[in-house]
Amino acid sequence: MKENPTIAIIGLGYVGLPLAVAFAEKYKVIGFDINTKRVNELNEGNDFTLEVSTEELGVVLNNTSENSKLIITDNPSEIAQASIYIVTVPTPTNKYNQ
């Protein structure tokens, strides 16, 4: 594994966003979501799910280090540079949780 890997987190909901913020404390992370409104809100430092505080989000979004920061995007081509991919998208279930 690369010494300073870039990690892509695909899906920035209640699982993906906290994971992205935690990894961004030590690694470069590209958070990807298909919801442009969600991406814009997160880039402004606002998380409507309240899983991550404004302060926590601000720290990793505004970090100037190349090795530990969070970039949030809805552009799939931006995750091509990642060496590790973690998918955290919703898994639909039926009324029997299957």
Short mmCIF file of N, CA and C in Angstrom, two decimals:
data_model
loop_
_atom_site.label_atom_id
_atom_site.label_comp_id
_atom_site.label_asym_id
_atom_site.label_seq_id
_atom_site.Cartn_x
_atom_site.Cartn_y
_atom_site.Cartn_z
N MET A 1 0.84 -1.18 0.00
CA MET A 1 0.00 0.00 0.00
C MET A 1 0.89 1.24 0.00
N LYS A 2 0.43 2.27 -0.68
CA LYS A 2 1.17 3.53 -0.72
C LYS A 2 1.30 4.12 0.68
N GLU A 3 2.41 4.81 0.90
CA GLU A 3 2.64 5.43 2.20
C GLU A 3 1.58 6.48 2.53
N ASN A 4 1.21 7.27 1.53
CA ASN A 4 0.19 8.30 1.71
C ASN A 4 -0.95 8.08 0.72
N PRO A 5 -1.79 7.08 0.97
CA PRO A 5 -2.85 6.77 0.02
C PRO A 5 -3.91 7.87 -0.01
N THR A 6 -4.58 7.96 -1.14
CA THR A 6 -5.76 8.81 -1.26
C THR A 6 -6.96 7.88 -1.18
N ILE A 7 -7.88 8.20 -0.29
CA ILE A 7 -9.04 7.36 -0.04
C ILE A 7 -10.28 8.03 -0.62
N ALA A 8 -11.07 7.28 -1.37
CA ALA A 8 -12.34 7.78 -1.89
C ALA A 8 -13.47 7.15 -1.07
N ILE A 9 -14.33 7.98 -0.53
CA ILE A 9 -15.53 7.52 0.17
C ILE A 9 -16.70 7.84 -0.75
N ILE A 10 -17.39 6.81 -1.19
CA ILE A 10 -18.50 6.99 -2.13
C ILE A 10 -19.81 6.89 -1.35
N GLY A 11 -20.51 8.00 -1.28
CA GLY A 11 -21.73 8.10 -0.49
C GLY A 11 -21.44 8.84 0.80
N LEU A 12 -22.01 10.02 0.97
CA LEU A 12 -21.71 10.86 2.13
C LEU A 12 -22.93 11.05 3.03
N GLY A 13 -23.55 9.94 3.37
CA GLY A 13 -24.69 9.97 4.28
C GLY A 13 -24.24 9.77 5.71
N TYR A 14 -25.09 9.17 6.53
CA TYR A 14 -24.79 9.04 7.95
C TYR A 14 -23.65 8.07 8.25
N VAL A 15 -23.27 7.24 7.29
CA VAL A 15 -22.11 6.36 7.46
C VAL A 15 -20.89 6.97 6.77
N GLY A 16 -21.04 7.38 5.54
CA GLY A 16 -19.91 7.84 4.74
C GLY A 16 -19.27 9.13 5.23
N LEU A 17 -20.07 10.11 5.63
CA LEU A 17 -19.49 11.39 6.04
C LEU A 17 -18.63 11.26 7.30
N PRO A 18 -19.12 10.65 8.38
CA PRO A 18 -18.25 10.52 9.55
C PRO A 18 -16.98 9.72 9.25
N LEU A 19 -17.11 8.71 8.40
CA LEU A 19 -15.94 7.92 8.00
C LEU A 19 -14.95 8.79 7.24
N ALA A 20 -15.44 9.59 6.32
CA ALA A 20 -14.58 10.48 5.54
C ALA A 20 -13.86 11.48 6.44
N VAL A 21 -14.58 12.05 7.38
CA VAL A 21 -13.98 13.03 8.30
C VAL A 21 -12.91 12.37 9.16
N ALA A 22 -13.19 11.17 9.66
CA ALA A 22 -12.21 10.46 10.49
C ALA A 22 -10.94 10.14 9.70
N PHE A 23 -11.08 9.61 8.50
CA PHE A 23 -9.91 9.30 7.68
C PHE A 23 -9.15 10.57 7.30
N ALA A 24 -9.87 11.67 7.09
CA ALA A 24 -9.23 12.91 6.64
C ALA A 24 -8.34 13.53 7.71
N GLU A 25 -8.42 13.03 8.92
CA GLU A 25 -7.51 13.52 9.96
C GLU A 25 -6.08 13.05 9.71
N LYS A 26 -5.92 11.96 8.93
CA LYS A 26 -4.58 11.43 8.66
C LYS A 26 -4.27 11.24 7.18
N TYR A 27 -5.29 11.23 6.33
CA TYR A 27 -5.10 10.93 4.91
C TYR A 27 -5.83 11.94 4.05
N LYS A 28 -5.44 11.98 2.79
CA LYS A 28 -6.20 12.75 1.81
C LYS A 28 -7.43 11.92 1.45
N VAL A 29 -8.61 12.52 1.56
CA VAL A 29 -9.86 11.82 1.31
C VAL A 29 -10.67 12.61 0.28
N ILE A 30 -11.22 11.88 -0.67
CA ILE A 30 -12.15 12.48 -1.63
C ILE A 30 -13.52 11.88 -1.31
N GLY A 31 -14.42 12.72 -0.84
CA GLY A 31 -15.77 12.28 -0.56
C GLY A 31 -16.64 12.55 -1.77
N PHE A 32 -17.34 11.53 -2.24
CA PHE A 32 -18.16 11.65 -3.45
C PHE A 32 -19.61 11.35 -3.12
N ASP A 33 -20.51 12.17 -3.65
CA ASP A 33 -21.94 11.92 -3.54
C ASP A 33 -22.60 12.41 -4.82
N ILE A 34 -23.66 11.72 -5.24
CA ILE A 34 -24.35 12.11 -6.48
C ILE A 34 -25.31 13.28 -6.26
N ASN A 35 -25.59 13.60 -5.01
CA ASN A 35 -26.53 14.67 -4.69
C ASN A 35 -25.79 16.01 -4.63
N THR A 36 -25.94 16.80 -5.68
CA THR A 36 -25.24 18.09 -5.76
C THR A 36 -25.60 19.01 -4.61
N LYS A 37 -26.86 19.02 -4.21
CA LYS A 37 -27.28 19.86 -3.09
C LYS A 37 -26.54 19.45 -1.82
N ARG A 38 -26.44 18.16 -1.58
CA ARG A 38 -25.72 17.65 -0.40
C ARG A 38 -24.25 18.06 -0.46
N VAL A 39 -23.63 17.90 -1.61
CA VAL A 39 -22.22 18.26 -1.78
C VAL A 39 -22.02 19.75 -1.49
N ASN A 40 -22.90 20.59 -2.02
CA ASN A 40 -22.78 22.04 -1.78
C ASN A 40 -22.94 22.38 -0.31
N GLU A 41 -23.92 21.75 0.36
CA GLU A 41 -24.12 22.00 1.79
C GLU A 41 -22.88 21.60 2.59
N LEU A 42 -22.32 20.43 2.28
CA LEU A 42 -21.14 19.96 3.00
C LEU A 42 -19.94 20.87 2.75
N ASN A 43 -19.76 21.31 1.52
CA ASN A 43 -18.65 22.22 1.22
C ASN A 43 -18.80 23.57 1.92
N GLU A 44 -20.03 23.92 2.29
CA GLU A 44 -20.27 25.13 3.07
C GLU A 44 -20.12 24.87 4.57
N GLY A 45 -19.86 23.60 4.93
CA GLY A 45 -19.65 23.25 6.34
C GLY A 45 -20.90 22.84 7.07
N ASN A 46 -21.97 22.52 6.35
CA ASN A 46 -23.25 22.17 6.98
C ASN A 46 -23.61 20.71 6.72
N ASP A 47 -23.89 19.98 7.80
CA ASP A 47 -24.32 18.59 7.69
C ASP A 47 -25.71 18.46 8.29
N PHE A 48 -26.73 18.33 7.44
CA PHE A 48 -28.11 18.25 7.94
C PHE A 48 -28.39 16.97 8.71
N THR A 49 -27.55 15.93 8.55
CA THR A 49 -27.76 14.70 9.31
C THR A 49 -27.27 14.84 10.75
N LEU A 50 -26.49 15.87 11.01
CA LEU A 50 -25.91 16.14 12.33
C LEU A 50 -24.98 15.03 12.83
N GLU A 51 -24.47 14.24 11.89
CA GLU A 51 -23.50 13.20 12.25
C GLU A 51 -22.12 13.79 12.52
N VAL A 52 -21.85 14.92 11.90
CA VAL A 52 -20.56 15.59 12.04
C VAL A 52 -20.82 17.06 12.37
N SER A 53 -20.12 17.57 13.36
CA SER A 53 -20.32 18.98 13.74
C SER A 53 -19.71 19.91 12.69
N THR A 54 -20.19 21.13 12.69
CA THR A 54 -19.65 22.14 11.79
C THR A 54 -18.16 22.32 12.02
N GLU A 55 -17.74 22.26 13.28
CA GLU A 55 -16.33 22.43 13.61
C GLU A 55 -15.49 21.29 13.05
N GLU A 56 -15.94 20.04 13.25
CA GLU A 56 -15.20 18.88 12.73
C GLU A 56 -15.08 18.96 11.21
N LEU A 57 -16.17 19.29 10.56
CA LEU A 57 -16.17 19.37 9.10
C LEU A 57 -15.26 20.50 8.63
N GLY A 58 -15.32 21.62 9.30
CA GLY A 58 -14.48 22.76 8.93
C GLY A 58 -13.00 22.47 9.04
N VAL A 59 -12.60 21.73 10.06
CA VAL A 59 -11.19 21.41 10.25
C VAL A 59 -10.64 20.63 9.07
N VAL A 60 -11.33 19.59 8.63
CA VAL A 60 -10.80 18.76 7.54
C VAL A 60 -11.00 19.40 6.17
N LEU A 61 -12.03 20.23 6.02
CA LEU A 61 -12.23 20.91 4.74
C LEU A 61 -11.20 22.02 4.53
N ASN A 62 -10.78 22.66 5.60
CA ASN A 62 -9.88 23.80 5.50
C ASN A 62 -8.43 23.46 5.76
N ASN A 63 -8.12 22.19 5.96
CA ASN A 63 -6.74 21.78 6.19
C ASN A 63 -5.93 22.04 4.92
N THR A 64 -4.78 22.65 5.07
CA THR A 64 -3.95 22.97 3.91
C THR A 64 -2.93 21.88 3.60
N SER A 65 -2.85 20.84 4.41
CA SER A 65 -1.92 19.74 4.17
C SER A 65 -2.38 18.91 2.98
N GLU A 66 -1.44 18.50 2.16
CA GLU A 66 -1.77 17.63 1.02
C GLU A 66 -2.02 16.20 1.48
N ASN A 67 -1.52 15.83 2.66
CA ASN A 67 -1.61 14.45 3.12
C ASN A 67 -2.79 14.18 4.04
N SER A 68 -3.45 15.20 4.51
CA SER A 68 -4.61 14.98 5.38
C SER A 68 -5.61 16.11 5.17
N LYS A 69 -6.59 15.83 4.34
CA LYS A 69 -7.64 16.79 4.10
C LYS A 69 -8.81 16.11 3.42
N LEU A 70 -9.94 16.80 3.37
CA LEU A 70 -11.15 16.26 2.75
C LEU A 70 -11.57 17.15 1.60
N ILE A 71 -11.78 16.52 0.46
CA ILE A 71 -12.32 17.19 -0.72
C ILE A 71 -13.68 16.54 -0.97
N ILE A 72 -14.72 17.34 -1.12
CA ILE A 72 -16.07 16.81 -1.34
C ILE A 72 -16.51 17.20 -2.75
N THR A 73 -17.00 16.21 -3.50
CA THR A 73 -17.34 16.45 -4.90
C THR A 73 -18.51 15.60 -5.36
N ASP A 74 -19.13 16.03 -6.45
CA ASP A 74 -20.14 15.21 -7.13
C ASP A 74 -19.65 14.84 -8.53
N ASN A 75 -18.37 15.08 -8.78
CA ASN A 75 -17.76 14.78 -10.08
C ASN A 75 -17.04 13.44 -10.00
N PRO A 76 -17.57 12.40 -10.65
CA PRO A 76 -16.97 11.07 -10.53
C PRO A 76 -15.53 10.99 -11.03
N SER A 77 -15.13 11.85 -11.94
CA SER A 77 -13.76 11.77 -12.44
C SER A 77 -12.74 12.15 -11.37
N GLU A 78 -13.16 12.87 -10.35
CA GLU A 78 -12.23 13.29 -9.30
C GLU A 78 -11.80 12.15 -8.38
N ILE A 79 -12.56 11.06 -8.35
CA ILE A 79 -12.16 9.94 -7.48
C ILE A 79 -11.21 8.98 -8.18
N ALA A 80 -10.91 9.23 -9.45
CA ALA A 80 -10.02 8.34 -10.20
C ALA A 80 -8.62 8.29 -9.61
N GLN A 81 -8.19 9.35 -8.93
CA GLN A 81 -6.85 9.39 -8.37
C GLN A 81 -6.71 8.61 -7.06
N ALA A 82 -7.80 8.11 -6.53
CA ALA A 82 -7.75 7.37 -5.26
C ALA A 82 -7.10 6.00 -5.44
N SER A 83 -6.47 5.53 -4.37
CA SER A 83 -5.90 4.19 -4.38
C SER A 83 -6.72 3.23 -3.52
N ILE A 84 -7.63 3.78 -2.72
CA ILE A 84 -8.52 2.97 -1.88
C ILE A 84 -9.93 3.52 -2.06
N TYR A 85 -10.90 2.62 -2.25
CA TYR A 85 -12.30 3.01 -2.44
C TYR A 85 -13.17 2.34 -1.38
N ILE A 86 -14.00 3.14 -0.72
CA ILE A 86 -14.94 2.61 0.26
C ILE A 86 -16.33 3.07 -0.16
N VAL A 87 -17.24 2.11 -0.35
CA VAL A 87 -18.59 2.42 -0.82
C VAL A 87 -19.55 2.37 0.37
N THR A 88 -20.25 3.47 0.60
CA THR A 88 -21.18 3.57 1.74
C THR A 88 -22.53 4.09 1.27
N VAL A 89 -23.08 3.45 0.26
CA VAL A 89 -24.36 3.89 -0.29
C VAL A 89 -25.50 3.09 0.35
N PRO A 90 -26.71 3.64 0.34
CA PRO A 90 -27.85 2.93 0.94
C PRO A 90 -28.10 1.57 0.27
N THR A 91 -28.48 0.62 1.08
CA THR A 91 -28.86 -0.70 0.58
C THR A 91 -30.35 -0.87 0.83
N PRO A 92 -31.15 -0.81 -0.22
CA PRO A 92 -32.60 -0.91 -0.02
C PRO A 92 -33.01 -2.30 0.49
N THR A 93 -33.97 -2.30 1.38
CA THR A 93 -34.52 -3.56 1.89
C THR A 93 -36.03 -3.53 1.73
N ASN A 94 -36.62 -4.72 1.82
CA ASN A 94 -38.08 -4.79 1.76
C ASN A 94 -38.64 -4.77 3.19
N LYS A 95 -39.94 -5.00 3.32
CA LYS A 95 -40.56 -4.94 4.65
C LYS A 95 -40.07 -6.03 5.59
N TYR A 96 -39.37 -7.04 5.05
CA TYR A 96 -38.80 -8.12 5.86
C TYR A 96 -37.31 -7.90 6.13
N ASN A 97 -36.83 -6.70 5.83
CA ASN A 97 -35.41 -6.36 5.98
C ASN A 97 -34.51 -7.28 5.18
N GLN A 98 -34.94 -7.66 4.01
CA GLN A 98 -34.14 -8.52 3.13
C GLN A 98 -33.78 -7.78 1.87
#
